[in-house]
Amino acid sequence: MYKHLAIALDGSHNARPALVEAVRIAAAANSHLSLVHVICLHDFAVESAGLLDTQALYDEARKQGQCVLDEAATYARQHGVKDISQQLLEAPQGSEAATGQLVDFAAEAGADLLVIGTHGHRGWRHLLLGSFAESVLRKSTLPLLVVRNPEDDSAAPSAG
């Protein structure tokens, strides 16, 4: 059974089913659960250009990321996970760097399962949006559990 699970959390509704599954496994196996949020500072700054100064953007991104981790830790504790750590990583170069940060952290931390959520798009929509899950799959040598969200992205409410 898995002794150390690492889960990527971005605060989206796609991450929620992955969190539920990772917590279920970690609680049943009495495993360590690493909650990981990677801040894509470059993407965040580009999307918010002109709204705030760069330092304020980074501070807000870190604050939001920590909130995602804290909420996930509370959920995990409430559902029986006793051994939890939180990791807030920064990828200044953008989403490709975020994939590398996540995969490197999981390997270096000794995780034996990496858990991520996905929207499960196919066809043209998948090609246009890209896929973080697919990128992680290509880069990771760890076993990977990809949990698909059965809800359509456009139908789901935004999550914190």
Coordinates of C-alpha atoms in Angstrom, one line a residue:
M1 CA 0.0 0.0 0.0
Y2 CA 1.1 3.6 -0.6
K3 CA 3.0 5.2 2.3
H4 CA 3.3 8.7 0.9
L5 CA 0.9 10.4 -1.4
A6 CA 1.5 13.8 -3.0
I7 CA -1.5 15.6 -4.4
A8 CA -1.5 18.6 -6.7
L9 CA -4.1 21.2 -5.7
D10 CA -5.0 24.3 -7.6
G11 CA -8.3 25.3 -5.9
S12 CA -10.3 24.3 -9.0
H13 CA -13.4 22.0 -9.0
N14 CA -11.2 19.5 -11.0
A15 CA -8.9 19.1 -8.0
R16 CA -11.7 18.3 -5.5
P17 CA -12.5 14.7 -6.7
A18 CA -8.7 14.1 -6.6
L19 CA -8.5 15.4 -3.1
V20 CA -11.4 13.2 -2.0
E21 CA -9.7 10.1 -3.5
A22 CA -6.2 10.9 -2.1
V23 CA -7.7 11.4 1.4
R24 CA -9.6 8.2 1.2
I25 CA -6.4 6.2 0.3
A26 CA -4.2 8.0 2.8
A27 CA -6.7 7.5 5.6
A28 CA -7.2 3.8 4.8
A29 CA -3.5 3.2 4.6
N30 CA -2.4 5.5 7.4
S31 CA -0.2 7.2 4.8
H32 CA 1.6 10.6 4.8
L33 CA -0.2 13.1 2.6
S34 CA 1.7 16.0 1.0
L35 CA -0.6 18.7 -0.2
V36 CA 1.1 20.6 -3.0
H37 CA 0.2 23.9 -4.7
V38 CA 2.3 25.4 -7.4
I39 CA 2.0 29.1 -8.1
C40 CA 2.5 30.0 -11.7
L41 CA 3.8 33.5 -11.0
H42 CA 4.4 34.3 -14.7
D43 CA 1.0 33.2 -15.8
F44 CA -0.6 35.0 -12.9
A45 CA 1.3 38.2 -13.6
V46 CA 0.4 38.1 -17.3
E47 CA -3.3 37.5 -16.7
S48 CA -3.4 40.4 -14.2
A49 CA -1.2 42.9 -16.0
G50 CA -2.0 46.5 -15.2
L51 CA -4.1 45.7 -12.2
L52 CA -1.6 45.6 -9.4
D53 CA 2.2 45.9 -9.1
T54 CA 4.2 42.7 -9.4
Q55 CA 4.9 42.2 -5.7
A56 CA 1.2 42.6 -4.9
L57 CA 0.4 40.0 -7.5
Y58 CA 2.9 37.6 -6.1
D59 CA 1.7 38.2 -2.5
E60 CA -1.9 37.6 -3.6
A61 CA -1.0 34.4 -5.4
R62 CA 0.9 33.1 -2.3
K63 CA -2.1 34.0 -0.1
Q64 CA -4.5 32.2 -2.4
G65 CA -2.3 29.2 -2.6
Q66 CA -1.9 28.9 1.1
C67 CA -5.7 29.1 1.5
V68 CA -6.1 26.2 -0.9
L69 CA -3.6 24.1 1.1
D70 CA -5.2 25.1 4.5
E71 CA -8.7 24.1 3.3
A72 CA -7.4 20.8 1.9
A73 CA -5.5 20.0 5.2
T74 CA -8.7 20.7 7.2
Y75 CA -10.7 18.3 4.9
A76 CA -8.0 15.6 5.2
R77 CA -7.9 15.9 9.0
Q78 CA -11.7 15.7 9.2
H79 CA -11.6 12.5 7.2
G80 CA -9.0 10.6 9.2
V81 CA -5.6 11.6 7.7
K82 CA -3.2 12.2 10.6
D83 CA 0.2 12.8 8.8
I84 CA -0.2 15.8 6.5
S85 CA 2.3 18.3 5.2
Q86 CA 1.8 21.4 3.0
Q87 CA 4.1 22.6 0.2
L88 CA 3.7 25.9 -1.6
L89 CA 5.9 26.0 -4.6
E90 CA 6.6 28.8 -7.1
A91 CA 7.1 28.5 -10.8
P92 CA 8.2 31.9 -12.0
Q93 CA 8.5 30.7 -15.6
G94 CA 4.9 29.5 -16.1
S95 CA 2.9 26.3 -16.4
E96 CA 5.6 24.1 -17.9
A97 CA 7.9 25.0 -14.9
A98 CA 4.9 24.2 -12.6
T99 CA 4.8 20.7 -13.9
G100 CA 8.5 20.3 -13.3
Q101 CA 8.2 21.7 -9.8
L102 CA 5.4 19.3 -8.9
V103 CA 7.2 16.2 -10.3
D104 CA 10.5 17.1 -8.7
F105 CA 9.0 17.8 -5.3
A106 CA 7.1 14.5 -5.3
A107 CA 10.2 12.5 -6.3
E108 CA 12.5 14.3 -3.8
A109 CA 10.0 14.0 -1.0
G110 CA 9.8 10.2 -1.5
A111 CA 6.2 10.1 -2.6
D112 CA 5.2 6.7 -4.0
L113 CA 2.0 8.0 -5.6
L114 CA 1.2 11.3 -7.3
V115 CA -2.5 12.3 -7.5
I116 CA -3.9 14.9 -9.8
G117 CA -7.3 16.0 -11.0
T118 CA -8.3 16.6 -14.6
H119 CA -11.3 17.8 -16.5
G120 CA -11.1 14.9 -19.0
H121 CA -11.6 17.0 -22.2
R122 CA -11.2 15.2 -25.5
G123 CA -10.8 16.3 -29.1
W124 CA -10.4 20.0 -30.1
R125 CA -11.2 21.3 -26.6
H126 CA -8.4 19.3 -25.2
L127 CA -6.0 20.5 -27.8
L128 CA -6.9 24.1 -27.3
L129 CA -6.7 24.0 -23.5
G130 CA -3.8 21.6 -23.1
S131 CA -3.6 19.3 -20.2
F132 CA -1.6 19.7 -17.0
A133 CA -2.4 16.0 -16.2
E134 CA -0.9 14.9 -19.5
S135 CA 2.2 17.0 -19.0
V136 CA 2.7 15.4 -15.5
L137 CA 2.2 12.0 -17.1
R138 CA 5.0 12.7 -19.6
K139 CA 7.4 14.0 -16.9
S140 CA 6.8 11.8 -13.9
T141 CA 8.4 8.4 -13.2
L142 CA 6.2 7.9 -10.1
P143 CA 2.9 6.0 -10.3
L144 CA 0.2 8.6 -11.1
L145 CA -3.4 8.5 -10.2
V146 CA -5.4 10.9 -12.4
V147 CA -8.9 11.5 -11.1
R148 CA -11.4 12.8 -13.7
N149 CA -14.0 15.3 -12.6
P150 CA -17.3 14.1 -14.0
E151 CA -18.7 17.6 -14.1
D152 CA -18.3 19.8 -17.2
D153 CA -16.0 22.8 -16.5
S154 CA -18.6 25.2 -17.7
A155 CA -21.3 23.8 -15.4
A156 CA -19.2 23.8 -12.2
P157 CA -19.0 26.7 -9.7
S158 CA -15.6 28.2 -9.1
A159 CA -13.8 26.7 -6.1
G160 CA -11.5 28.3 -3.5

